Amino acid sequence: MIAMGGARLLVERNVRAYRRQWFVFASGFAEPLLYLLSIGIGVGELVGRIPGPGGELVTYREFVAPGMLAAAAMNGAILDTTFNFFVKLKYQGVYDAMLATPLRPFDIAAGEVSWSLLRGAAYSAAFLVAMLLFGLVHSWWAVLVVPAAVLIGFAFAGAGLGATTYMRSWTDFDLVSAALVPMFLFSGTFFPLSRYPGWFEWVVKATPLYQGVALERALVFGALDWTTPLHAAYLIALGLVGVRIASRRLATLLTA
Amino acid sequence: MLESLVDATGLTKRFGSFTAVSGIDFHVQPGEAFGMLGPNGAGKSSTMRMIGCVSPVTEGHLRILGMDPAVDGPAIRARIGSVPQEDTLDTEMSVWDNMVTYGRYFGISHALIRERADELLRFFQLIDRRDDKVDPLSGGMKRRLTVARALINQPEMVLLDEPTTGLDPQARHLLWERLYQLKRSGVTLVLTTHYMDEAEQLCDRLVIMDRGRIVAEGSPRELIDRHATREVVELRFASTEEQERSVPLLEPGSPRVESLTDRVLVYTSDGEAALGLLAEHALQPTSVLVRRSSLEDVFLLLTGRQLEE
Amino acid sequence: MRAPAVSSLVERELRVFVKIWHASAFSAFGMPVLFLVAMGVGLGGLVDDRPGAAAGLSYLHFVTPGLMVAASVQQAAGESLWPVLGGIKWDGRYVAMVASPLTPVDVFAGVLAWIAIRVAASTVAFLLVATVLGGVVSPWGVLALPATVLCSLAFAAPTSAFSITQENEVPFAMIMRLGVLPLFLFSGTFFPVSNLPGALQPLAWLSPLWHGVELARHATTGDAHWADLAHLAILLAWVTGGWLWGLRTFPRRLTP
């Protein structure tokens, strides 16, 4: 983390840029909460008890809340590192200006990811508080929910940043939503994998969001087993690969 | 005499408490090139927008092609062409589609549009770029496309709001040349500019505007004759002291002597005679320029040297 | 407002659209269908363990019209925010339009006509897929199409009347997040409004989306009510109100 000196400067820049749009930042808290109220509580009323991660029967809102937390961590990280990152890269020339200073491409990649993770941590912590208030938390392991959300954010921020350096135009962002929306809907977020045919279950299990959802759900219910550290390792690996690709690509894109 | 195309009396435009155009009178005759010259904020664009029927008249009388813009806006706009200050090209489309789409706004048939668009793109040297998007075009090309597009309805009168601002010299000259050809073909031009050379090149008649009013009117030559002298002498001195000494010596022989921070301007009928006065007192300027006076001198005399922003 | 004027504006939009249709195909069509499969079929399986929970309907039948109208409204809202501001602020194409014989009111009518066409096209596609998936019970379901278009215009008319008055896009993200998203989640789309806490139910009645969803649901399930006349009247009132507002804001902005 010695190399984080430059990244810190970039985070500072983003904080300064956001200060004038604090309400945009604040409204980020509302989004997952609204989903929790609508799908978790509203639709939850319509659903009976379903099997939780440890096999015991749980209410729908208990089931869906950790899934939403994971999905929100994914969405936030992707928004920051694809859409917002692309605007800065292509249109605002923010990075061209930065590279004219002692900052290196790696600082930019690491800085954007750190910034995204800081925001993600704030949002997840707020969501965890909401879950506590609704009585949806059952284990002390839940203290690890926020760090786990940061891991999910890290995985998707790395992947998003890496992918964005390959994007040519806005049209390519359709690929982002084409990858994200199915993951959001089908990664065990809203209903258990038991609803799928056997082979499809394995496809879903390979997606990073499923890894995140499974990790969060295990922590919230305190149902940890040998797969729990594997989920975490998967997310860290994905994030590292993404950041590595992104900083290499940035070096060629910006210093060419 | 033919009826005038634009007939304005006491024309006024106010935005809230701010008066942009303050009771001006002017008329534009068919076939002429009529210019409005003035510094930024003089009210030129506001006047143009009223003539283009895209800004309601606050007060006064305005008739375009004999019609009232408040009642017949669409019918008037169908017969004029408009080139606004900022290019308003459709950036989501190609050069060709810009022409076609704009023509369709006039209700012109596709067949007729194709014929005219082809001709206009050739005339404005854009035919090679017909399938390109608008964004990568140079400033000069975008401007020519905006003018070409404004001609798609074969207008009787074309409004050009600062047609060459921001263009490089080659691009300006090409556009001037085309506008001149257009004028020769009988199209009436109404243009605003703050370039004196543009006004001298293109306009048969012009008004000089300042702070919402017309301060002078006439042909470029008339304005120079009326408001300036035949020659202008520009003098620079080695020291401020020498400059200060020279001014009272020059004043008796010339209608107007202007002492600026870096030089002295002498408006006179005979530049050589003025220089002779200095030589008599052994004053030696470091540089001397005797030139014919231009519209720029008229403009600065009438609107002042203060920067209006 | 004259018909040929509006058709020349629709022609402009079509000319742009045929070149970039694929860019919006996923968000306009693919996304709602994925939501339908996830919610109607996946989540629906859980809901239907308790028969009659969703207003006496199977969950797929309940959620199909909800998703259809909600997706259209999101599309309509998006189309009446950024593109409308862009027309005056970014490329000035509206300025060019009003320099031709078109009037500001023609421009406003053109915006709404194009939104209606776009929404109608995606709704037809969605209705077909939903019918194949078994989400539409009654042949009266075809009436869900006009209901959806009307509901979209109930959003688009006031939203575009507002957008044209703006100087930048900062408020738009807020409108989507704090305006459109809550409506999407709580207007009887995913669960019956009667399941909301009593105090919040009157708020749902204010939402044009709820009236649209009710109309569409009564069409797809072939279950008409006298109350539908009221829903219709309220939606028409929203469209009229938005139209009257736009009659003031468009001329004021485009021909100051």
PDB file of N, CA and C in Angstrom, chain C residues 174-255:
ATOM      1  N   MET C 174     -31.316  13.233 -10.205  1.00  0.00           N
ATOM      2  CA  MET C 174     -32.144  13.266  -8.993  1.00  0.00           C
ATOM      3  C   MET C 174     -33.590  12.886  -9.311  1.00  0.00           C
ATOM      4  N   ILE C 175     -34.082  13.410 -10.441  1.00  0.00           N
ATOM      5  CA  ILE C 175     -35.462  13.104 -10.819  1.00  0.00           C
ATOM      6  C   ILE C 175     -35.613  11.603 -11.051  1.00  0.00           C
ATOM      7  N   MET C 176     -34.631  10.999 -11.711  1.00  0.00           N
ATOM      8  CA  MET C 176     -34.709   9.563 -11.971  1.00  0.00           C
ATOM      9  C   MET C 176     -34.617   8.782 -10.655  1.00  0.00           C
ATOM     10  N   ARG C 177     -33.695   9.206  -9.776  1.00  0.00           N
ATOM     11  CA  ARG C 177     -33.443   8.438  -8.562  1.00  0.00           C
ATOM     12  C   ARG C 177     -34.531   8.623  -7.508  1.00  0.00           C
ATOM     13  N   LEU C 178     -34.928   9.886  -7.302  1.00  0.00           N
ATOM     14  CA  LEU C 178     -35.862  10.166  -6.210  1.00  0.00           C
ATOM     15  C   LEU C 178     -37.291  10.360  -6.697  1.00  0.00           C
ATOM     16  N   GLY C 179     -37.496  10.436  -8.014  1.00  0.00           N
ATOM     17  CA  GLY C 179     -38.852  10.574  -8.538  1.00  0.00           C
ATOM     18  C   GLY C 179     -39.307   9.307  -9.234  1.00  0.00           C
ATOM     19  N   VAL C 180     -38.616   8.964 -10.313  1.00  0.00           N
ATOM     20  CA  VAL C 180     -39.074   7.848 -11.140  1.00  0.00           C
ATOM     21  C   VAL C 180     -38.865   6.498 -10.443  1.00  0.00           C
ATOM     22  N   LEU C 181     -37.711   6.331  -9.783  1.00  0.00           N
ATOM     23  CA  LEU C 181     -37.457   5.033  -9.147  1.00  0.00           C
ATOM     24  C   LEU C 181     -38.477   4.684  -8.057  1.00  0.00           C
ATOM     25  N   PRO C 182     -38.764   5.591  -7.110  1.00  0.00           N
ATOM     26  CA  PRO C 182     -39.792   5.257  -6.108  1.00  0.00           C
ATOM     27  C   PRO C 182     -41.143   4.941  -6.755  1.00  0.00           C
ATOM     28  N   LEU C 183     -41.504   5.684  -7.799  1.00  0.00           N
ATOM     29  CA  LEU C 183     -42.770   5.378  -8.472  1.00  0.00           C
ATOM     30  C   LEU C 183     -42.716   3.972  -9.063  1.00  0.00           C
ATOM     31  N   PHE C 184     -41.585   3.664  -9.685  1.00  0.00           N
ATOM     32  CA  PHE C 184     -41.381   2.344 -10.283  1.00  0.00           C
ATOM     33  C   PHE C 184     -41.585   1.245  -9.242  1.00  0.00           C
ATOM     34  N   LEU C 185     -41.099   1.484  -8.040  1.00  0.00           N
ATOM     35  CA  LEU C 185     -41.104   0.427  -7.018  1.00  0.00           C
ATOM     36  C   LEU C 185     -42.404   0.351  -6.214  1.00  0.00           C
ATOM     37  N   PHE C 186     -43.146   1.465  -6.129  1.00  0.00           N
ATOM     38  CA  PHE C 186     -44.277   1.483  -5.178  1.00  0.00           C
ATOM     39  C   PHE C 186     -45.631   1.784  -5.809  1.00  0.00           C
ATOM     40  N   SER C 187     -45.740   1.713  -7.148  1.00  0.00           N
ATOM     41  CA  SER C 187     -47.015   2.072  -7.768  1.00  0.00           C
ATOM     42  C   SER C 187     -47.843   0.852  -8.140  1.00  0.00           C
ATOM     43  N   GLY C 188     -47.817  -0.153  -7.289  1.00  0.00           N
ATOM     44  CA  GLY C 188     -48.597  -1.341  -7.602  1.00  0.00           C
ATOM     45  C   GLY C 188     -47.984  -2.164  -8.706  1.00  0.00           C
ATOM     46  N   THR C 189     -46.679  -1.923  -8.967  1.00  0.00           N
ATOM     47  CA  THR C 189     -46.005  -2.669 -10.018  1.00  0.00           C
ATOM     48  C   THR C 189     -45.622  -4.063  -9.535  1.00  0.00           C
ATOM     49  N   PHE C 190     -44.929  -4.138  -8.389  1.00  0.00           N
ATOM     50  CA  PHE C 190     -44.423  -5.419  -7.896  1.00  0.00           C
ATOM     51  C   PHE C 190     -45.313  -6.043  -6.821  1.00  0.00           C
ATOM     52  N   PHE C 191     -46.064  -5.200  -6.129  1.00  0.00           N
ATOM     53  CA  PHE C 191     -46.983  -5.726  -5.101  1.00  0.00           C
ATOM     54  C   PHE C 191     -48.167  -4.773  -5.019  1.00  0.00           C
ATOM     55  N   PRO C 192     -49.337  -5.266  -4.560  1.00  0.00           N
ATOM     56  CA  PRO C 192     -50.528  -4.406  -4.551  1.00  0.00           C
ATOM     57  C   PRO C 192     -50.346  -3.200  -3.632  1.00  0.00           C
ATOM     58  N   VAL C 193     -50.870  -2.075  -4.069  1.00  0.00           N
ATOM     59  CA  VAL C 193     -50.792  -0.856  -3.267  1.00  0.00           C
ATOM     60  C   VAL C 193     -51.442  -1.065  -1.899  1.00  0.00           C
ATOM     61  N   SER C 194     -52.422  -1.977  -1.840  1.00  0.00           N
ATOM     62  CA  SER C 194     -53.102  -2.217  -0.560  1.00  0.00           C
ATOM     63  C   SER C 194     -52.156  -2.813   0.488  1.00  0.00           C
ATOM     64  N   ASN C 195     -50.995  -3.305   0.045  1.00  0.00           N
ATOM     65  CA  ASN C 195     -50.020  -3.815   1.013  1.00  0.00           C
ATOM     66  C   ASN C 195     -49.115  -2.718   1.575  1.00  0.00           C
ATOM     67  N   LEU C 196     -49.229  -1.501   1.021  1.00  0.00           N
ATOM     68  CA  LEU C 196     -48.452  -0.392   1.589  1.00  0.00           C
ATOM     69  C   LEU C 196     -49.047  -0.027   2.933  1.00  0.00           C
ATOM     70  N   PRO C 197     -48.234   0.553   3.842  1.00  0.00           N
ATOM     71  CA  PRO C 197     -48.809   1.054   5.096  1.00  0.00           C
ATOM     72  C   PRO C 197     -49.936   2.042   4.767  1.00  0.00           C
ATOM     73  N   GLY C 198     -51.001   2.004   5.532  1.00  0.00           N
ATOM     74  CA  GLY C 198     -52.204   2.798   5.250  1.00  0.00           C
ATOM     75  C   GLY C 198     -51.936   4.247   4.899  1.00  0.00           C
ATOM     76  N   ALA C 199     -51.009   4.883   5.624  1.00  0.00           N
ATOM     77  CA  ALA C 199     -50.774   6.312   5.421  1.00  0.00           C
ATOM     78  C   ALA C 199     -50.163   6.585   4.055  1.00  0.00           C
ATOM     79  N   LEU C 200     -49.462   5.587   3.501  1.00  0.00           N
ATOM     80  CA  LEU C 200     -48.764   5.817   2.230  1.00  0.00           C
ATOM     81  C   LEU C 200     -49.642   5.540   1.021  1.00  0.00           C
ATOM     82  N   GLN C 201     -50.777   4.857   1.243  1.00  0.00           N
ATOM     83  CA  GLN C 201     -51.604   4.488   0.095  1.00  0.00           C
ATOM     84  C   GLN C 201     -52.098   5.694  -0.723  1.00  0.00           C
ATOM     85  N   PRO C 202     -52.569   6.768  -0.063  1.00  0.00           N
ATOM     86  CA  PRO C 202     -53.012   7.928  -0.860  1.00  0.00           C
ATOM     87  C   PRO C 202     -51.903   8.476  -1.757  1.00  0.00           C
ATOM     88  N   LEU C 203     -50.624   8.333  -1.311  1.00  0.00           N
ATOM     89  CA  LEU C 203     -49.516   8.803  -2.141  1.00  0.00           C
ATOM     90  C   LEU C 203     -49.467   8.038  -3.458  1.00  0.00           C
ATOM     91  N   ALA C 204     -49.741   6.736  -3.384  1.00  0.00           N
ATOM     92  CA  ALA C 204     -49.725   5.928  -4.605  1.00  0.00           C
ATOM     93  C   ALA C 204     -50.813   6.389  -5.562  1.00  0.00           C
ATOM     94  N   TRP C 205     -51.958   6.843  -5.002  1.00  0.00           N
ATOM     95  CA  TRP C 205     -53.031   7.307  -5.889  1.00  0.00           C
ATOM     96  C   TRP C 205     -52.597   8.518  -6.701  1.00  0.00           C
ATOM     97  N   LEU C 206     -51.664   9.318  -6.130  1.00  0.00           N
ATOM     98  CA  LEU C 206     -51.171  10.483  -6.862  1.00  0.00           C
ATOM     99  C   LEU C 206     -50.304  10.077  -8.046  1.00  0.00           C
ATOM    100  N   SER C 207     -49.747   8.889  -7.976  1.00  0.00           N
ATOM    101  CA  SER C 207     -48.787   8.486  -9.000  1.00  0.00           C
ATOM    102  C   SER C 207     -49.499   8.127 -10.293  1.00  0.00           C
ATOM    103  N   PRO C 208     -49.168   8.820 -11.380  1.00  0.00           N
ATOM    104  CA  PRO C 208     -49.794   8.443 -12.656  1.00  0.00           C
ATOM    105  C   PRO C 208     -49.463   6.997 -13.024  1.00  0.00           C
ATOM    106  N   LEU C 209     -48.292   6.533 -12.557  1.00  0.00           N
ATOM    107  CA  LEU C 209     -47.917   5.161 -12.893  1.00  0.00           C
ATOM    108  C   LEU C 209     -48.939   4.165 -12.350  1.00  0.00           C
ATOM    109  N   TRP C 210     -49.410   4.402 -11.128  1.00  0.00           N
ATOM    110  CA  TRP C 210     -50.382   3.481 -10.545  1.00  0.00           C
ATOM    111  C   TRP C 210     -51.648   3.397 -11.406  1.00  0.00           C
ATOM    112  N   HIS C 211     -52.128   4.548 -11.853  1.00  0.00           N
ATOM    113  CA  HIS C 211     -53.337   4.545 -12.681  1.00  0.00           C
ATOM    114  C   HIS C 211     -53.098   3.789 -13.982  1.00  0.00           C
ATOM    115  N   GLY C 212     -51.903   3.979 -14.561  1.00  0.00           N
ATOM    116  CA  GLY C 212     -51.573   3.277 -15.794  1.00  0.00           C
ATOM    117  C   GLY C 212     -51.482   1.774 -15.567  1.00  0.00           C
ATOM    118  N   VAL C 213     -50.837   1.383 -14.456  1.00  0.00           N
ATOM    119  CA  VAL C 213     -50.679  -0.044 -14.155  1.00  0.00           C
ATOM    120  C   VAL C 213     -52.053  -0.682 -13.942  1.00  0.00           C
ATOM    121  N   GLU C 214     -52.927   0.002 -13.221  1.00  0.00           N
ATOM    122  CA  GLU C 214     -54.268  -0.544 -12.985  1.00  0.00           C
ATOM    123  C   GLU C 214     -55.006  -0.768 -14.306  1.00  0.00           C
ATOM    124  N   LEU C 215     -54.954   0.260 -15.163  1.00  0.00           N
ATOM    125  CA  LEU C 215     -55.632   0.134 -16.469  1.00  0.00           C
ATOM    126  C   LEU C 215     -55.072  -1.050 -17.252  1.00  0.00           C
ATOM    127  N   ALA C 216     -53.736  -1.112 -17.331  1.00  0.00           N
ATOM    128  CA  ALA C 216     -53.111  -2.173 -18.123  1.00  0.00           C
ATOM    129  C   ALA C 216     -53.416  -3.536 -17.520  1.00  0.00           C
ATOM    130  N   ARG C 217     -53.417  -3.610 -16.185  1.00  0.00           N
ATOM    131  CA  ARG C 217     -53.664  -4.900 -15.532  1.00  0.00           C
ATOM    132  C   ARG C 217     -55.089  -5.360 -15.786  1.00  0.00           C
ATOM    133  N   HIS C 218     -56.029  -4.416 -15.752  1.00  0.00           N
ATOM    134  CA  HIS C 218     -57.408  -4.802 -16.025  1.00  0.00           C
ATOM    135  C   HIS C 218     -57.574  -5.246 -17.469  1.00  0.00           C
ATOM    136  N   ALA C 219     -56.727  -4.707 -18.360  1.00  0.00           N
ATOM    137  CA  ALA C 219     -56.784  -5.131 -19.765  1.00  0.00           C
ATOM    138  C   ALA C 219     -56.191  -6.531 -19.940  1.00  0.00           C
ATOM    139  N   THR C 220     -54.986  -6.750 -19.409  1.00  0.00           N
ATOM    140  CA  THR C 220     -54.334  -8.047 -19.654  1.00  0.00           C
ATOM    141  C   THR C 220     -55.049  -9.183 -18.933  1.00  0.00           C
ATOM    142  N   THR C 221     -55.768  -8.854 -17.853  1.00  0.00           N
ATOM    143  CA  THR C 221     -56.492  -9.916 -17.149  1.00  0.00           C
ATOM    144  C   THR C 221     -57.964  -9.938 -17.560  1.00  0.00           C
ATOM    145  N   GLY C 222     -58.359  -9.012 -18.455  1.00  0.00           N
ATOM    146  CA  GLY C 222     -59.734  -8.990 -18.952  1.00  0.00           C
ATOM    147  C   GLY C 222     -60.749  -8.720 -17.862  1.00  0.00           C
ATOM    148  N   ASP C 223     -60.393  -7.825 -16.955  1.00  0.00           N
ATOM    149  CA  ASP C 223     -61.230  -7.614 -15.775  1.00  0.00           C
ATOM    150  C   ASP C 223     -61.483  -6.105 -15.618  1.00  0.00           C
ATOM    151  N   ALA C 224     -62.414  -5.575 -16.448  1.00  0.00           N
ATOM    152  CA  ALA C 224     -62.646  -4.133 -16.445  1.00  0.00           C
ATOM    153  C   ALA C 224     -63.474  -3.690 -15.239  1.00  0.00           C
ATOM    154  N   HIS C 225     -63.256  -2.463 -14.796  1.00  0.00           N
ATOM    155  CA  HIS C 225     -63.984  -1.893 -13.658  1.00  0.00           C
ATOM    156  C   HIS C 225     -64.480  -0.508 -14.045  1.00  0.00           C
ATOM    157  N   TRP C 226     -65.530  -0.051 -13.349  1.00  0.00           N
ATOM    158  CA  TRP C 226     -65.969   1.329 -13.548  1.00  0.00           C
ATOM    159  C   TRP C 226     -64.855   2.295 -13.169  1.00  0.00           C
ATOM    160  N   ALA C 227     -64.048   1.891 -12.188  1.00  0.00           N
ATOM    161  CA  ALA C 227     -62.964   2.760 -11.726  1.00  0.00           C
ATOM    162  C   ALA C 227     -61.976   3.067 -12.851  1.00  0.00           C
ATOM    163  N   ASP C 228     -61.964   2.209 -13.879  1.00  0.00           N
ATOM    164  CA  ASP C 228     -61.028   2.452 -14.979  1.00  0.00           C
ATOM    165  C   ASP C 228     -61.289   3.792 -15.661  1.00  0.00           C
ATOM    166  N   LEU C 229     -62.555   4.197 -15.665  1.00  0.00           N
ATOM    167  CA  LEU C 229     -62.867   5.512 -16.244  1.00  0.00           C
ATOM    168  C   LEU C 229     -62.156   6.611 -15.459  1.00  0.00           C
ATOM    169  N   ALA C 230     -62.132   6.439 -14.149  1.00  0.00           N
ATOM    170  CA  ALA C 230     -61.439   7.425 -13.313  1.00  0.00           C
ATOM    171  C   ALA C 230     -59.941   7.405 -13.596  1.00  0.00           C
ATOM    172  N   HIS C 231     -59.370   6.187 -13.710  1.00  0.00           N
ATOM    173  CA  HIS C 231     -57.934   6.094 -14.025  1.00  0.00           C
ATOM    174  C   HIS C 231     -57.628   6.809 -15.335  1.00  0.00           C
ATOM    175  N   LEU C 232     -58.484   6.548 -16.307  1.00  0.00           N
ATOM    176  CA  LEU C 232     -58.324   7.157 -17.618  1.00  0.00           C
ATOM    177  C   LEU C 232     -58.373   8.687 -17.511  1.00  0.00           C
ATOM    178  N   ALA C 233     -59.375   9.157 -16.765  1.00  0.00           N
ATOM    179  CA  ALA C 233     -59.548  10.608 -16.627  1.00  0.00           C
ATOM    180  C   ALA C 233     -58.321  11.235 -15.963  1.00  0.00           C
ATOM    181  N   ILE C 234     -57.790  10.559 -14.948  1.00  0.00           N
ATOM    182  CA  ILE C 234     -56.644  11.135 -14.238  1.00  0.00           C
ATOM    183  C   ILE C 234     -55.409  11.170 -15.133  1.00  0.00           C
ATOM    184  N   LEU C 235     -55.208  10.101 -15.893  1.00  0.00           N
ATOM    185  CA  LEU C 235     -54.064  10.108 -16.816  1.00  0.00           C
ATOM    186  C   LEU C 235     -54.212  11.216 -17.855  1.00  0.00           C
ATOM    187  N   LEU C 236     -55.429  11.360 -18.381  1.00  0.00           N
ATOM    188  CA  LEU C 236     -55.666  12.427 -19.357  1.00  0.00           C
ATOM    189  C   LEU C 236     -55.406  13.795 -18.728  1.00  0.00           C
ATOM    190  N   ALA C 237     -55.763  13.923 -17.446  1.00  0.00           N
ATOM    191  CA  ALA C 237     -55.532  15.190 -16.756  1.00  0.00           C
ATOM    192  C   ALA C 237     -54.022  15.477 -16.663  1.00  0.00           C
ATOM    193  N   TRP C 238     -53.222  14.438 -16.372  1.00  0.00           N
ATOM    194  CA  TRP C 238     -51.760  14.628 -16.320  1.00  0.00           C
ATOM    195  C   TRP C 238     -51.225  15.054 -17.680  1.00  0.00           C
ATOM    196  N   VAL C 239     -51.698  14.390 -18.734  1.00  0.00           N
ATOM    197  CA  VAL C 239     -51.224  14.740 -20.075  1.00  0.00           C
ATOM    198  C   VAL C 239     -51.609  16.187 -20.396  1.00  0.00           C
ATOM    199  N   THR C 240     -52.875  16.520 -20.110  1.00  0.00           N
ATOM    200  CA  THR C 240     -53.344  17.876 -20.413  1.00  0.00           C
ATOM    201  C   THR C 240     -52.560  18.917 -19.622  1.00  0.00           C
ATOM    202  N   GLY C 241     -52.386  18.646 -18.345  1.00  0.00           N
ATOM    203  CA  GLY C 241     -51.643  19.588 -17.499  1.00  0.00           C
ATOM    204  C   GLY C 241     -50.231  19.803 -18.032  1.00  0.00           C
ATOM    205  N   GLY C 242     -49.557  18.694 -18.372  1.00  0.00           N
ATOM    206  CA  GLY C 242     -48.201  18.783 -18.906  1.00  0.00           C
ATOM    207  C   GLY C 242     -48.173  19.532 -20.226  1.00  0.00           C
ATOM    208  N   TRP C 243     -49.182  19.271 -21.052  1.00  0.00           N
ATOM    209  CA  TRP C 243     -49.271  19.930 -22.358  1.00  0.00           C
ATOM    210  C   TRP C 243     -49.431  21.434 -22.186  1.00  0.00           C
ATOM    211  N   LEU C 244     -50.339  21.826 -21.283  1.00  0.00           N
ATOM    212  CA  LEU C 244     -50.569  23.262 -21.074  1.00  0.00           C
ATOM    213  C   LEU C 244     -49.312  23.940 -20.535  1.00  0.00           C
ATOM    214  N   TRP C 245     -48.599  23.224 -19.663  1.00  0.00           N
ATOM    215  CA  TRP C 245     -47.360  23.773 -19.111  1.00  0.00           C
ATOM    216  C   TRP C 245     -46.332  23.963 -20.234  1.00  0.00           C
ATOM    217  N   GLY C 246     -46.201  22.934 -21.076  1.00  0.00           N
ATOM    218  CA  GLY C 246     -45.253  23.001 -22.186  1.00  0.00           C
ATOM    219  C   GLY C 246     -45.598  24.103 -23.182  1.00  0.00           C
ATOM    220  N   LEU C 247     -46.902  24.396 -23.325  1.00  0.00           N
ATOM    221  CA  LEU C 247     -47.306  25.479 -24.231  1.00  0.00           C
ATOM    222  C   LEU C 247     -46.727  26.809 -23.765  1.00  0.00           C
ATOM    223  N   ARG C 248     -46.436  26.895 -22.469  1.00  0.00           N
ATOM    224  CA  ARG C 248     -45.792  28.112 -21.950  1.00  0.00           C
ATOM    225  C   ARG C 248     -44.275  28.005 -22.008  1.00  0.00           C
ATOM    226  N   THR C 249     -43.721  26.855 -21.551  1.00  0.00           N
ATOM    227  CA  THR C 249     -42.262  26.789 -21.390  1.00  0.00           C
ATOM    228  C   THR C 249     -41.520  26.680 -22.725  1.00  0.00           C
ATOM    229  N   PHE C 250     -42.046  25.939 -23.685  1.00  0.00           N
ATOM    230  CA  PHE C 250     -41.318  25.782 -24.953  1.00  0.00           C
ATOM    231  C   PHE C 250     -41.170  27.116 -25.693  1.00  0.00           C
ATOM    232  N   PRO C 251     -42.285  27.852 -25.921  1.00  0.00           N
ATOM    233  CA  PRO C 251     -42.100  29.153 -26.596  1.00  0.00           C
ATOM    234  C   PRO C 251     -41.199  30.095 -25.806  1.00  0.00           C
ATOM    235  N   ARG C 252     -41.328  30.077 -24.480  1.00  0.00           N
ATOM    236  CA  ARG C 252     -40.541  31.003 -23.672  1.00  0.00           C
ATOM    237  C   ARG C 252     -39.050  30.728 -23.828  1.00  0.00           C
ATOM    238  N   ARG C 253     -38.687  29.436 -23.929  1.00  0.00           N
ATOM    239  CA  ARG C 253     -37.276  29.101 -24.039  1.00  0.00           C
ATOM    240  C   ARG C 253     -36.756  29.188 -25.472  1.00  0.00           C
ATOM    241  N   LEU C 254     -37.578  28.751 -26.418  1.00  0.00           N
ATOM    242  CA  LEU C 254     -37.074  28.661 -27.792  1.00  0.00           C
ATOM    243  C   LEU C 254     -37.197  29.985 -28.552  1.00  0.00           C
ATOM    244  N   THR C 255     -38.184  30.806 -28.190  1.00  0.00           N
ATOM    245  CA  THR C 255     -38.318  32.112 -28.857  1.00  0.00           C
ATOM    246  C   THR C 255     -38.454  33.189 -27.795  1.00  0.00           C
TER     247      THR C 255
END
